[in-house]
Short mmCIF file of C-alpha atoms and ligand atoms in Angstrom, two decimals:
data_model
loop_
_atom_site.label_atom_id
_atom_site.label_comp_id
_atom_site.label_asym_id
_atom_site.label_seq_id
_atom_site.Cartn_x
_atom_site.Cartn_y
_atom_site.Cartn_z
CA UNK A 1 20.74 16.60 -8.50
CA UNK A 2 19.10 16.97 -12.09
CA UNK A 3 18.60 20.58 -12.95
CA UNK A 4 15.22 22.16 -12.34
CA UNK A 5 12.79 22.17 -15.34
CA UNK A 6 10.65 25.16 -15.90
CA UNK A 7 7.66 25.14 -13.48
CA UNK A 8 9.70 23.18 -10.88
CA UNK A 9 10.42 24.60 -7.64
CA UNK A 10 12.73 23.28 -4.71
CA UNK A 11 11.19 23.39 -1.38
CA UNK A 12 12.80 22.48 2.06
CA UNK A 13 10.56 21.01 4.71
CA UNK A 14 11.79 21.11 8.39
CA UNK A 15 10.27 19.12 10.97
CA UNK A 16 10.84 18.36 14.75
CA UNK A 17 8.29 16.10 16.10
CA UNK A 18 6.93 15.30 19.55
CA UNK A 19 10.12 12.97 20.09
CA UNK A 20 12.34 16.08 19.76
CA UNK A 21 15.00 13.63 18.67
CA UNK A 22 16.35 15.71 15.96
CA UNK A 23 15.68 18.37 13.16
CA UNK A 24 14.44 16.55 9.95
CA UNK A 25 15.20 18.43 6.79
CA UNK A 26 13.94 17.31 3.37
CA UNK A 27 14.63 18.74 0.01
CA UNK A 28 11.65 18.37 -2.30
CA UNK A 29 11.14 18.93 -6.23
CA UNK A 30 7.73 20.07 -6.77
CA UNK A 31 6.35 20.12 -10.46
CA UNK A 32 3.10 20.36 -11.85
CA UNK A 33 2.83 16.70 -12.54
CA UNK A 34 5.40 15.16 -9.98
CA UNK A 35 6.60 15.70 -6.50
CA UNK A 36 9.75 13.99 -5.41
CA UNK A 37 12.12 13.78 -2.53
CA UNK A 38 15.61 14.74 -3.64
CA UNK A 39 17.31 14.60 -0.28
CA UNK A 40 17.17 14.23 3.40
CA UNK A 41 19.12 14.70 6.55
CA UNK A 42 18.25 14.59 10.36
CA UNK A 43 20.56 17.16 12.29
CA UNK A 44 21.02 16.99 16.11
CA UNK A 45 19.23 19.14 18.50
CA UNK A 46 21.59 20.34 21.09
CA UNK A 47 20.77 18.18 24.27
CA UNK A 48 20.00 21.47 26.41
CA UNK A 49 17.48 22.56 23.93
CA UNK A 50 15.77 19.11 23.67
CA UNK A 51 15.43 19.12 27.26
CA UNK A 52 13.96 22.56 27.43
CA UNK A 53 11.40 21.53 24.68
CA UNK A 54 10.58 18.27 26.26
CA UNK A 55 9.89 20.08 29.57
CA UNK A 56 7.75 22.55 27.85
CA UNK A 57 5.74 19.76 26.11
CA UNK A 58 5.09 18.06 29.49
CA UNK A 59 3.27 21.28 30.66
CA UNK A 60 6.18 22.07 33.34
CA UNK A 61 5.49 25.55 34.39
CA UNK A 62 7.70 28.13 32.68
CA UNK A 63 7.32 31.86 32.13
CA UNK A 64 6.00 33.50 29.16
CA UNK A 65 9.55 35.04 28.85
CA UNK A 66 11.15 31.54 28.67
CA UNK A 67 8.49 30.52 25.85
CA UNK A 68 9.38 33.59 24.06
CA UNK A 69 13.08 32.94 24.08
CA UNK A 70 12.74 29.37 23.17
CA UNK A 71 10.68 30.41 20.18
CA UNK A 72 13.56 32.61 19.01
CA UNK A 73 16.20 30.14 19.94
CA UNK A 74 14.43 27.33 17.96
CA UNK A 75 14.20 29.69 15.14
CA UNK A 76 17.99 30.07 15.09
CA UNK A 77 18.25 26.10 15.21
CA UNK A 78 15.95 25.43 12.43
CA UNK A 79 17.71 28.15 10.36
CA UNK A 80 21.24 26.68 11.01
CA UNK A 81 19.75 23.17 10.26
CA UNK A 82 18.42 24.55 6.86
CA UNK A 83 21.73 26.02 5.89
CA UNK A 84 23.65 22.90 6.80
CA UNK A 85 21.40 20.78 5.03
CA UNK A 86 21.63 23.05 1.79
CA UNK A 87 25.47 22.55 2.10
CA UNK A 88 25.16 18.81 2.42
CA UNK A 89 22.72 18.55 -0.55
CA UNK A 90 24.84 20.83 -2.74
CA UNK A 91 22.13 23.42 -3.17
CA UNK A 92 22.63 27.04 -2.72
CA UNK A 93 19.79 28.66 -0.61
CA UNK A 94 18.93 31.14 -3.34
CA UNK A 95 17.81 28.00 -5.43
CA UNK A 96 15.21 27.11 -2.83
CA UNK A 97 11.80 28.53 -3.41
CA UNK A 98 10.29 28.12 -0.09
CA UNK A 99 10.71 26.55 3.50
CA UNK A 100 7.99 25.00 5.26
CA UNK A 101 8.71 24.88 8.95
CA UNK A 102 6.29 22.68 11.22
CA UNK A 103 7.86 24.27 14.42
CA UNK A 104 7.99 22.40 17.78
CA UNK A 105 4.58 21.77 19.33
CA UNK A 106 4.64 22.78 22.87
CA UNK A 107 0.91 22.79 23.25
CA UNK A 108 -2.00 21.40 21.33
CA UNK A 109 -5.57 21.46 22.36
CA UNK A 110 -7.80 20.57 19.13
CA UNK A 111 -10.96 20.51 21.18
CA UNK A 112 -12.27 23.61 23.03
CA UNK A 113 -12.33 23.96 26.63
CA UNK A 114 -13.47 26.94 28.83
CA UNK A 115 -11.08 29.69 29.12
CA UNK A 116 -12.15 32.79 30.90
CA UNK A 117 -15.78 31.86 30.26
CA UNK A 118 -15.35 31.07 26.65
CA UNK A 119 -14.88 27.92 24.70
CA UNK A 120 -11.35 28.03 23.11
CA UNK A 121 -9.27 25.39 21.22
CA UNK A 122 -5.58 26.38 20.68
CA UNK A 123 -2.15 25.25 19.51
CA UNK A 124 1.32 26.63 19.82
CA UNK A 125 4.28 25.65 17.50
CA UNK A 126 7.52 27.39 18.18
CA UNK A 127 10.61 28.13 16.29
CA UNK A 128 10.29 31.63 14.74
CA UNK A 129 9.73 31.59 11.03
CA UNK A 130 10.89 35.20 10.65
CA UNK A 131 14.09 34.17 11.87
CA UNK A 132 14.27 31.36 9.64
CA UNK A 133 13.58 33.60 6.59
CA UNK A 134 16.05 36.27 7.75
CA UNK A 135 19.00 34.06 8.34
CA UNK A 136 18.48 31.80 5.11
CA UNK A 137 16.97 34.42 2.68
CA UNK A 138 14.38 32.05 1.78
CA UNK A 139 10.42 32.84 2.04
CA UNK A 140 9.42 30.77 5.16
CA UNK A 141 5.90 29.36 5.88
CA UNK A 142 5.32 28.48 9.56
CA UNK A 143 2.31 28.16 11.88
CA UNK A 144 0.33 25.77 9.86
CA UNK A 145 -2.21 24.62 12.38
CA UNK A 146 -4.02 27.67 13.56
CA UNK A 147 -5.88 28.48 10.15
CA UNK A 148 -7.40 24.95 10.26
CA UNK A 149 -8.68 25.53 13.81
CA UNK A 150 -10.01 29.03 12.98
CA UNK A 151 -12.18 27.13 10.55
CA UNK A 152 -13.38 24.90 13.26
CA UNK A 153 -11.05 21.87 12.83
CA UNK A 154 -8.78 20.37 15.39
CA UNK A 155 -5.63 21.71 13.50
CA UNK A 156 -4.42 18.18 13.15
CA UNK A 157 -3.56 15.90 11.52
CA UNK A 158 -2.23 17.96 8.40
CA UNK A 159 -0.22 15.35 6.61
CA UNK A 160 -3.27 13.59 5.17
CA UNK A 161 -3.08 16.03 2.40
CA UNK A 162 0.05 14.72 1.26
CA UNK A 163 -0.86 11.18 2.04
CA UNK A 164 -3.57 11.68 -0.43
CA UNK A 165 -1.26 13.04 -2.98
CA UNK A 166 1.14 10.21 -2.61
CA UNK A 167 -0.93 7.03 -1.97
CA UNK A 168 -4.37 7.66 -3.53
CA UNK A 169 -4.98 4.68 -5.86
CA UNK A 170 -8.10 4.14 -8.16
CA UNK A 171 -8.21 0.51 -7.14
CA UNK A 172 -6.33 -0.04 -3.88
CA UNK A 173 -7.51 1.42 -0.49
CA UNK A 174 -4.59 2.41 1.66
CA UNK A 175 -3.94 3.71 5.00
CA UNK A 176 -0.71 5.53 5.94
CA UNK A 177 0.55 5.08 9.54
CA UNK A 178 3.17 7.28 10.93
CA UNK A 179 4.87 6.12 14.26
CA UNK A 180 6.61 9.31 15.66
CA UNK A 181 6.36 10.01 19.32
CA UNK A 182 2.61 9.70 18.79
CA UNK A 183 1.23 7.21 16.11
CA UNK A 184 -1.27 8.53 13.56
CA UNK A 185 -3.18 6.93 10.75
CA UNK A 186 -4.66 8.29 7.34
CA UNK A 187 -7.22 6.17 5.59
CA UNK A 188 -7.64 6.68 1.92
CA UNK A 189 -10.21 4.29 0.59
CA UNK A 190 -10.02 3.24 -3.17
CA UNK A 191 -10.70 6.12 -5.69
CA UNK A 192 -11.33 8.39 -2.62
CA UNK A 193 -12.09 12.15 -3.17
CA UNK A 194 -10.34 14.34 -0.47
CA UNK A 195 -13.66 14.55 1.32
CA UNK A 196 -13.40 10.85 1.92
CA UNK A 197 -10.07 10.90 3.68
CA UNK A 198 -10.09 10.46 7.52
CA UNK A 199 -7.37 10.55 9.93
CA UNK A 200 -6.67 10.29 13.62
CA UNK A 201 -4.02 9.50 16.35
CA UNK A 202 -4.19 5.97 17.42
CA UNK A 203 -2.45 6.72 20.70
CA UNK A 204 1.40 6.40 21.71
CA UNK A 205 4.01 5.69 19.04
CA UNK A 206 7.42 5.71 20.38
CA UNK A 207 6.77 7.92 23.25
CA UNK A 208 6.24 5.57 26.15
CA UNK A 209 8.95 3.29 24.90
CA UNK A 210 11.29 6.38 24.84
CA UNK A 211 10.47 7.42 28.25
CA UNK A 212 11.03 4.03 29.75
CA UNK A 213 14.33 3.61 28.19
CA UNK A 214 15.41 7.08 29.30
CA UNK A 215 14.17 6.20 32.85
CA UNK A 216 16.02 2.90 33.20
CA UNK A 217 19.18 4.13 31.75
CA UNK A 218 19.23 7.37 33.54
CA UNK A 219 19.17 9.30 30.34
CA UNK A 220 22.01 7.47 28.88
CA UNK A 221 19.83 6.25 26.11
CA UNK A 222 17.06 8.00 24.32
CA UNK A 223 15.31 4.97 22.77
CA UNK A 224 15.47 1.21 22.36
CA UNK A 225 17.61 0.87 19.36
CA UNK A 226 16.50 -2.08 17.09
CA UNK A 227 14.31 -3.15 20.09
CA UNK A 228 17.34 -4.73 21.79
CA UNK A 229 16.04 -4.14 25.29
CA UNK A 230 12.53 -5.28 24.41
CA UNK A 231 13.86 -8.47 22.75
CA UNK A 232 15.57 -9.44 25.99
CA UNK A 233 12.30 -9.09 27.88
CA UNK A 234 8.94 -10.93 28.41
CA UNK A 235 5.59 -9.53 28.12
CA UNK A 236 3.70 -8.69 31.36
CA UNK A 237 0.45 -9.57 30.04
CA UNK A 238 -1.82 -8.53 33.05
CA UNK A 239 -0.14 -4.93 32.88
CA UNK A 240 -0.79 -4.99 28.96
CA UNK A 241 -4.39 -5.93 29.46
CA UNK A 242 -4.91 -3.16 31.97
CA UNK A 243 -3.29 -0.56 29.73
CA UNK A 244 -5.25 -1.55 26.80
CA UNK A 245 -8.40 -0.54 28.86
CA UNK A 246 -7.46 2.98 27.97
CA UNK A 247 -10.62 5.18 27.28
CA UNK A 248 -8.50 7.00 24.45
CA UNK A 249 -8.39 3.70 22.50
CA UNK A 250 -12.08 3.40 22.39
CA UNK A 251 -12.92 6.91 21.58
CA UNK A 252 -14.10 7.27 18.06
CA UNK A 253 -12.25 9.64 15.67
CA UNK A 254 -11.48 12.62 15.14
CA UNK A 255 -9.12 12.44 18.01
CA UNK A 256 -5.72 13.66 18.70
CA UNK A 257 -3.07 12.71 21.37
CA UNK A 258 0.20 14.21 22.62
CA UNK A 259 2.61 14.48 25.51
CA UNK A 260 -0.41 15.50 27.57
CA UNK A 261 -1.97 12.06 27.47
CA UNK A 262 1.17 9.81 26.86
CA UNK A 263 3.96 11.74 28.52
CA UNK A 264 5.72 11.82 31.79
CA UNK A 265 2.53 11.48 33.93
CA UNK A 266 1.43 8.50 31.89
CA UNK A 267 4.74 6.79 32.29
CA UNK A 268 4.75 7.57 36.02
CA UNK A 269 1.37 5.71 36.38
CA UNK A 270 2.71 2.84 34.25
CA UNK A 271 5.75 2.39 36.50
CA UNK A 272 3.60 2.68 39.67
CA UNK A 273 1.15 -0.19 38.49
CA UNK A 274 1.40 -3.07 40.97
CA UNK A 275 2.13 -5.43 38.07
CA UNK A 276 5.09 -3.19 37.00
CA UNK A 277 6.71 -2.96 40.37
CA UNK A 278 9.67 -5.30 41.01
CA UNK A 279 9.50 -6.21 37.20
CA UNK A 280 12.72 -6.09 35.02
CA UNK A 281 13.09 -3.04 32.84
CA UNK A 282 13.38 -5.20 29.67
CA UNK A 283 10.00 -6.77 30.46
CA UNK A 284 8.35 -3.13 30.81
CA UNK A 285 9.98 -1.85 27.53
CA UNK A 286 8.71 -5.13 25.86
CA UNK A 287 5.18 -4.44 27.12
CA UNK A 288 5.20 -0.84 26.07
CA UNK A 289 6.30 -1.82 22.67
CA UNK A 290 3.46 -4.49 22.34
CA UNK A 291 1.08 -1.88 23.93
CA UNK A 292 1.92 0.43 21.08
CA UNK A 293 1.56 -2.41 18.39
CA UNK A 294 -1.94 -3.48 19.77
CA UNK A 295 -3.23 0.00 20.23
CA UNK A 296 -2.52 0.56 16.55
CA UNK A 297 -4.09 -2.75 15.48
CA UNK A 298 -7.07 -2.27 17.53
CA UNK A 299 -7.61 1.23 15.86
CA UNK A 300 -7.27 -0.31 12.46
CA UNK A 301 -9.85 -3.01 13.28
CA UNK A 302 -12.18 -0.69 15.21
CA UNK A 303 -12.28 2.41 12.94
CA UNK A 304 -11.42 1.46 9.42
CA UNK A 305 -14.44 -0.27 7.75
CA UNK A 306 -13.96 -3.99 6.79
CA UNK A 307 -12.15 -4.41 3.50
CA UNK A 308 -11.68 -0.49 2.91
CA UNK A 309 -7.82 -0.89 2.87
CA UNK A 310 -5.42 -3.53 1.31
CA UNK A 311 -2.22 -1.82 2.32
CA UNK A 312 -0.94 -0.07 5.47
CA UNK A 313 2.20 2.04 4.57
CA UNK A 314 4.40 2.69 7.50
CA UNK A 315 6.55 5.70 8.14
CA UNK A 316 8.24 7.39 11.20
CA UNK A 317 11.04 6.19 13.59
CA UNK A 318 8.97 3.41 14.68
CA UNK A 319 9.35 1.70 11.33
CA UNK A 320 12.94 0.93 12.43
CA UNK A 321 11.73 -0.90 15.54
CA UNK A 322 11.74 -4.56 14.47
CA UNK A 323 9.59 -5.88 17.29
CA UNK A 324 6.92 -3.16 16.77
CA UNK A 325 6.94 -4.00 12.91
CA UNK A 326 6.76 -7.75 13.50
CA UNK A 327 3.85 -7.49 15.96
CA UNK A 328 2.03 -5.14 13.40
CA UNK A 329 2.64 -7.61 10.55
CA UNK A 330 1.33 -10.60 12.60
CA UNK A 331 -1.75 -8.96 13.66
CA UNK A 332 -2.86 -7.56 10.21
CA UNK A 333 -4.74 -10.07 8.58
CA UNK A 334 -5.43 -9.47 4.83
CA UNK A 335 -3.65 -6.07 4.83
CA UNK A 336 -0.31 -5.94 3.45
CA UNK A 337 2.26 -3.92 5.48
CA UNK A 338 4.54 -1.75 3.32
CA UNK A 339 7.33 0.69 4.31
CA UNK A 340 6.94 4.33 2.86
CA UNK A 341 10.47 3.98 1.24
CA UNK A 342 9.04 1.24 -1.19
CA UNK A 343 6.74 3.90 -2.47
CA UNK A 344 9.26 6.75 -2.87
CA UNK A 345 9.64 8.63 0.38
CA UNK A 346 11.87 7.08 3.03
CA UNK A 347 10.35 6.36 6.51
CA UNK A 348 12.40 9.10 8.13
CA UNK A 349 11.64 11.79 5.60
CA UNK A 350 7.91 11.58 5.30
CA UNK A 351 6.79 14.34 7.70
CA UNK A 352 9.43 16.84 6.69
CA UNK A 353 8.62 16.22 3.06
CA UNK A 354 5.05 16.73 3.85
CA UNK A 355 5.71 20.35 5.39
CA UNK A 356 7.70 21.21 2.16
CA UNK A 357 4.59 20.37 0.09
CA UNK A 358 2.15 22.13 2.45
CA UNK A 359 4.35 25.34 2.27
CA UNK A 360 4.21 25.31 -1.53
CA UNK A 361 0.50 25.06 -1.36
CA UNK A 362 0.27 27.97 0.95
CA UNK A 363 2.66 30.04 -1.27
CA UNK A 364 0.11 29.54 -4.07
CA UNK A 365 -2.83 30.42 -1.82
CA UNK A 366 -4.26 26.90 -2.04
CA UNK A 367 -6.04 25.09 0.92
CA UNK A 368 -4.30 22.04 2.39
CA UNK A 369 -6.36 20.87 5.36
CA UNK A 370 -8.72 17.92 4.64
CA UNK A 371 -11.97 18.74 6.52
CA UNK A 372 -12.62 15.08 6.74
CA UNK A 373 -9.52 14.71 8.71
CA UNK A 374 -9.31 17.68 10.93
CA UNK A 375 -12.93 18.24 11.32
CA UNK A 376 -12.87 21.85 9.91
CA UNK A 377 -15.87 23.48 8.35
CA UNK A 378 -14.15 24.35 5.14
CA UNK A 379 -10.68 23.88 3.31
CA UNK A 380 -8.41 26.57 4.59
CA UNK A 381 -5.16 28.22 3.36
CA UNK A 382 -2.60 27.26 6.02
CA UNK A 383 0.25 28.98 7.51
CA UNK A 384 1.92 32.34 7.95
CA UNK A 385 4.18 33.57 5.41
CA UNK A 386 7.58 35.27 6.33
CA UNK A 387 9.36 37.09 3.53
CA UNK A 388 13.31 37.46 3.92
CA UNK A 389 13.64 40.82 2.55
N1 ADP B 401 16.75 1.86 15.13
C1 ADP B 401 15.69 2.34 15.86
N2 ADP B 401 15.21 1.37 16.59
C2 ADP B 401 14.06 1.45 17.42
N3 ADP B 401 13.46 2.57 17.42
C3 ADP B 401 13.94 3.77 16.62
C4 ADP B 401 14.94 3.50 15.79
N4 ADP B 401 15.32 4.75 15.06
C5 ADP B 401 14.36 5.43 15.60
N5 ADP B 401 13.47 4.99 16.46
C6 ADP B 401 12.33 5.46 17.08
O1 ADP B 401 11.85 6.63 16.34
C7 ADP B 401 11.77 7.83 17.12
C8 ADP B 401 11.93 9.05 16.28
O2 ADP B 401 10.78 8.98 15.48
P1 ADP B 401 10.31 10.22 14.67
O3 ADP B 401 9.51 9.77 13.36
O4 ADP B 401 11.50 11.17 14.20
O5 ADP B 401 9.29 10.76 15.75
P2 ADP B 401 8.86 12.41 15.81
O6 ADP B 401 8.11 12.76 14.72
O7 ADP B 401 8.12 12.28 17.17
O8 ADP B 401 10.22 13.23 16.01
C9 ADP B 401 12.84 7.62 18.25
O9 ADP B 401 12.58 8.50 19.41
C10 ADP B 401 12.88 6.18 18.45
O10 ADP B 401 11.92 5.93 19.54
MG1 MG B 402 11.80 13.21 15.09
#
């Protein structure tokens, strides 16, 4: 690593997304003029912890005590991941200025519903940042979403601030698409101001594909590596047509989705569909993959004004699914499909990178939500800062 110049800071971003497939750690160099990804690693989440996290995300009933325990346990896991990452990156923790830890989302409801007679929106990311700060000795920012919601926003998506920083271009309109468990898109028209950036979740990313693969392999496989299963199957077009009739796809943004919509219950009804019964697993995995691609394409055509974008920049684990990428490519007329790696931040590292940048903003008391993306009434300084000593 090149030595730090005056005014430069090293930040670590820690991310565990809805897939709970691992802990992503990005090392980011932040300067006044330039922000770059120095290094990146994904570290495993112990299978038992992964299962506990997935269960919680599905809304399986657990006690407040178990949530509290998992909050501290994940804090330990994230802290250990940060320290292992530092060793791998050959940096000392004392060289790192700040950690941004997204936390594991276990509940997210961006739109208010009635609770004890009052309208309440709420969100919960766990992985106690005070533990991360204490174990690493590094100031840690966590809990980014509540401040946006306190300002009337949906608390998501927050990565658009970073998409804007990375991809805004005077002449070229661009959209950034992240295909994680859920797929989301940020639209940055040419020469946009931050107030012209919109963003929303298009629907399922890898979540339905992953769940089907776990189901058919009895948990032996966690995802359809390189679309091997889907590539052996045939599309069940009647089933696809019926799944595309989903109300969520037609709903105009801002909108957010999660395990609540596309988790276990969704997959149960997918498998119970008359056209899914007695159908080869490969055919169903292929259908889920095409569903993901078509729901993304549908959102692009429906909700992005014609000619507003010339490029679609893809990141997230879904960028490694060749069938998903081929389907996207063939459905995008006049829009160039690119991978985030071509523009400097590898597909796997984008979200972890983003939370390092967001933490740096927080440390400087600068807002980092984009009201046009979250629906907030005003820009807000995000997160809670935990000091190490
Ligand atoms: N080689 C691959 N082939 C197909 N899918 C892949 C591959 N690598 C990763 N994925 C998909 O990406 C997912 C993880 O994506 P990620 O961006 O980490 O999501 P999240 O942010 O929800 O954790 C995996 O669960 C899997 O579905
Ligand atoms: Mg992940």
